[in-house]
Each structure stands twice: as C-alpha cells, then as structure tokens.
PDB file of C-alpha atoms in Angstrom:
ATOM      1  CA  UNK W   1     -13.034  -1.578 -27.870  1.00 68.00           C
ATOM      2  CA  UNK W   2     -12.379   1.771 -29.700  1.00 77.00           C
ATOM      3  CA  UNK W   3     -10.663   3.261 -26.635  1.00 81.00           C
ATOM      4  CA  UNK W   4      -8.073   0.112 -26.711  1.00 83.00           C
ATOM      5  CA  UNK W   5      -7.458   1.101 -30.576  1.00 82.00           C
ATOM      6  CA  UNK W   6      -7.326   4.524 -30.152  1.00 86.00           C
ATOM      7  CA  UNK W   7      -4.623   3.224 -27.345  1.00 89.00           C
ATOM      8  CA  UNK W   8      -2.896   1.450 -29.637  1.00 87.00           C
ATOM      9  CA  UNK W   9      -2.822   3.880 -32.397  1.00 90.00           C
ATOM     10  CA  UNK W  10      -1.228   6.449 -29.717  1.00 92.00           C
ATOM     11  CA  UNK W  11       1.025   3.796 -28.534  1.00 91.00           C
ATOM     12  CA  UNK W  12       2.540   2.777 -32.197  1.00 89.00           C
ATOM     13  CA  UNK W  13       2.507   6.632 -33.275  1.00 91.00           C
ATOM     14  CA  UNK W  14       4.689   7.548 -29.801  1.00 93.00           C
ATOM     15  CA  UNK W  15       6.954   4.777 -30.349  1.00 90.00           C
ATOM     16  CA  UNK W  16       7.696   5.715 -34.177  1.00 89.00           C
ATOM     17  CA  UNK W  17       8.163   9.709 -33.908  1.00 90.00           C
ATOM     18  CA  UNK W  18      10.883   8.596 -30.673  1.00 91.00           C
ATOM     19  CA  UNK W  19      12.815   6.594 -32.867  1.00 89.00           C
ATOM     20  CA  UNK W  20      11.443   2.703 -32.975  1.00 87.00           C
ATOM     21  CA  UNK W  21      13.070   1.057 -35.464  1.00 88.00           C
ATOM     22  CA  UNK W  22      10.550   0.315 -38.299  1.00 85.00           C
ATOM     23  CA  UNK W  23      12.932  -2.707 -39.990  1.00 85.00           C
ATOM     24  CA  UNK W  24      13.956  -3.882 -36.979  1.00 86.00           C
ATOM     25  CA  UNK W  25      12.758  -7.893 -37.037  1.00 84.00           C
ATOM     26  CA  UNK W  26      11.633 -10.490 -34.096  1.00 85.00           C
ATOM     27  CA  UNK W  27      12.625 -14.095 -33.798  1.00 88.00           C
ATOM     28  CA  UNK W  28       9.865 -14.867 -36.873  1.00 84.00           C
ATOM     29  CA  UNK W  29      11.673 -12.029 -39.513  1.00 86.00           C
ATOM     30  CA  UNK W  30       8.524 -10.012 -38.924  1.00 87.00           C
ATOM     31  CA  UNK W  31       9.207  -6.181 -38.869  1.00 88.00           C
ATOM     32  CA  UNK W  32       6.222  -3.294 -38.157  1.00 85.00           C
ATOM     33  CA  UNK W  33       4.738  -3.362 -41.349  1.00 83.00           C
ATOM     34  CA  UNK W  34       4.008  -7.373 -40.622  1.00 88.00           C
ATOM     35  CA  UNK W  35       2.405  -6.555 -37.785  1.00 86.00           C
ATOM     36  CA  UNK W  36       0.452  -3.448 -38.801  1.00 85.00           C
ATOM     37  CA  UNK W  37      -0.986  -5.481 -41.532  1.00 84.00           C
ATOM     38  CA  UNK W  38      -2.317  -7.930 -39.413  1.00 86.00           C
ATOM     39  CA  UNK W  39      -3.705  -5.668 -37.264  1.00 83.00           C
ATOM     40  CA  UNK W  40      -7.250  -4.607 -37.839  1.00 82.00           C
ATOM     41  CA  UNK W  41      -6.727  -1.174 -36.523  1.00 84.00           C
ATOM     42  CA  UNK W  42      -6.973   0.526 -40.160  1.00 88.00           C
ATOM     43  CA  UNK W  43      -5.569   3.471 -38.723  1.00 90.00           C
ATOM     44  CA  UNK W  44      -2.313   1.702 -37.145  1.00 90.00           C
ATOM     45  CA  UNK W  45      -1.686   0.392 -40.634  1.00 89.00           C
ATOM     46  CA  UNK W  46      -1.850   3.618 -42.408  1.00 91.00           C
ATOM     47  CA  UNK W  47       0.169   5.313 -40.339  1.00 91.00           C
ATOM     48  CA  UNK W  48       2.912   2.428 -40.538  1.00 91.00           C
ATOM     49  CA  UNK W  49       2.175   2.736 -44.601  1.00 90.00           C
ATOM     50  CA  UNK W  50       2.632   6.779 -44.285  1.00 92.00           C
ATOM     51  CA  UNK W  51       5.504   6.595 -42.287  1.00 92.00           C
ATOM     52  CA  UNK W  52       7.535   3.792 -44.378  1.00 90.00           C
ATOM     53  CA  UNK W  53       6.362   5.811 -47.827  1.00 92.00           C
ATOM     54  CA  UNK W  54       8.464   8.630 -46.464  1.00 92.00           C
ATOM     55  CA  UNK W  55      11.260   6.521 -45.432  1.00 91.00           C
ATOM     56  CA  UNK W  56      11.454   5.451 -48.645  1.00 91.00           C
ATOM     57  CA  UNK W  57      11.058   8.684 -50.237  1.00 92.00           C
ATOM     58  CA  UNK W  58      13.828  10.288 -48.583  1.00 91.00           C
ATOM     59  CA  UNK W  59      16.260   7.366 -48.804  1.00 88.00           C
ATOM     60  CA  UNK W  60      15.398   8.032 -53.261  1.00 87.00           C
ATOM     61  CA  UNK W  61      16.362  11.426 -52.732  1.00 86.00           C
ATOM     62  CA  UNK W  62      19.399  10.523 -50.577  1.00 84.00           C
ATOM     63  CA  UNK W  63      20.344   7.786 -53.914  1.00 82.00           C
ATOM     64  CA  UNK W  64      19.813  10.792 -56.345  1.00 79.00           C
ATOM     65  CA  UNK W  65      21.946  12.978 -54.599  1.00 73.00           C
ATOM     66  CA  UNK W  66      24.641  10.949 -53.875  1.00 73.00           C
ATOM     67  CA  UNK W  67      24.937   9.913 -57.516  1.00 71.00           C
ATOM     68  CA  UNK W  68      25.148  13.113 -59.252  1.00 64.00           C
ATOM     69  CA  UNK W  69      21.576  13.404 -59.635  1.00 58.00           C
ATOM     70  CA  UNK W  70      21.339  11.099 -62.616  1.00 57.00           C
ATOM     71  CA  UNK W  71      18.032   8.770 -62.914  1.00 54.00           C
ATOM     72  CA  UNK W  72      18.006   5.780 -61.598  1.00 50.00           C
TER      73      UNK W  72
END
C-alpha cells in the first residue's frame, strides 16, 4: 500500500511541475484540490495545498504590481 502512495505522490508531483493545470475542472466542476482532499494520501494533499498557496501568492503580487502597488 505505501509503495502505491508513494506512486501516486510521484505521479501528482510530475504532473504539476510539467504544467497540469491545477483549475482545470471534469464533467462534476471538481478541480485538483477536490480530489486531493479526498484523497487520503496526506502527502498528495499538501503538496496540492503548497503548490496552490504559491499560486495564489504570486497572482497577489502580480495584483499589487499592476496597480501601482497600493493595498488592496
């Protein structure tokens, strides 16, 4: 069982770092963070967390920049 999760861990953190698209949805509206949650790989869904946290820190900067650098 723990060499199919590490699998899967390797599998999700290959596809991310080439370029999956994270917000991308299925038929259902799910997206990877729907799916990472249900998983009950811990590590699958902190990576997922991780890597949408820095999404989302770098799309703040990207706001602050592009508005003068006033607060939002």
């Amino acid at each position: 069982m723990v060499a199919i999760e590490k699998e899967q861990f390797r599998t999700v953190c290959f596809l991310i770092r080439n370029g999956a698209d994270l917000f991308l949805m299925d038929d259902r509206y799910d997206m990877a963070l729907d799916y990472a949650l249900r998983s009950e790989c811990g590590e699958i869904r902190g990576f997922v967390e991780h890597v949408l946290a820095m999404i989302e820190e770098e799309e703040q900067k990207k706001m602050l920049h592009r508005c003068g650098r006033c607060h939002i």
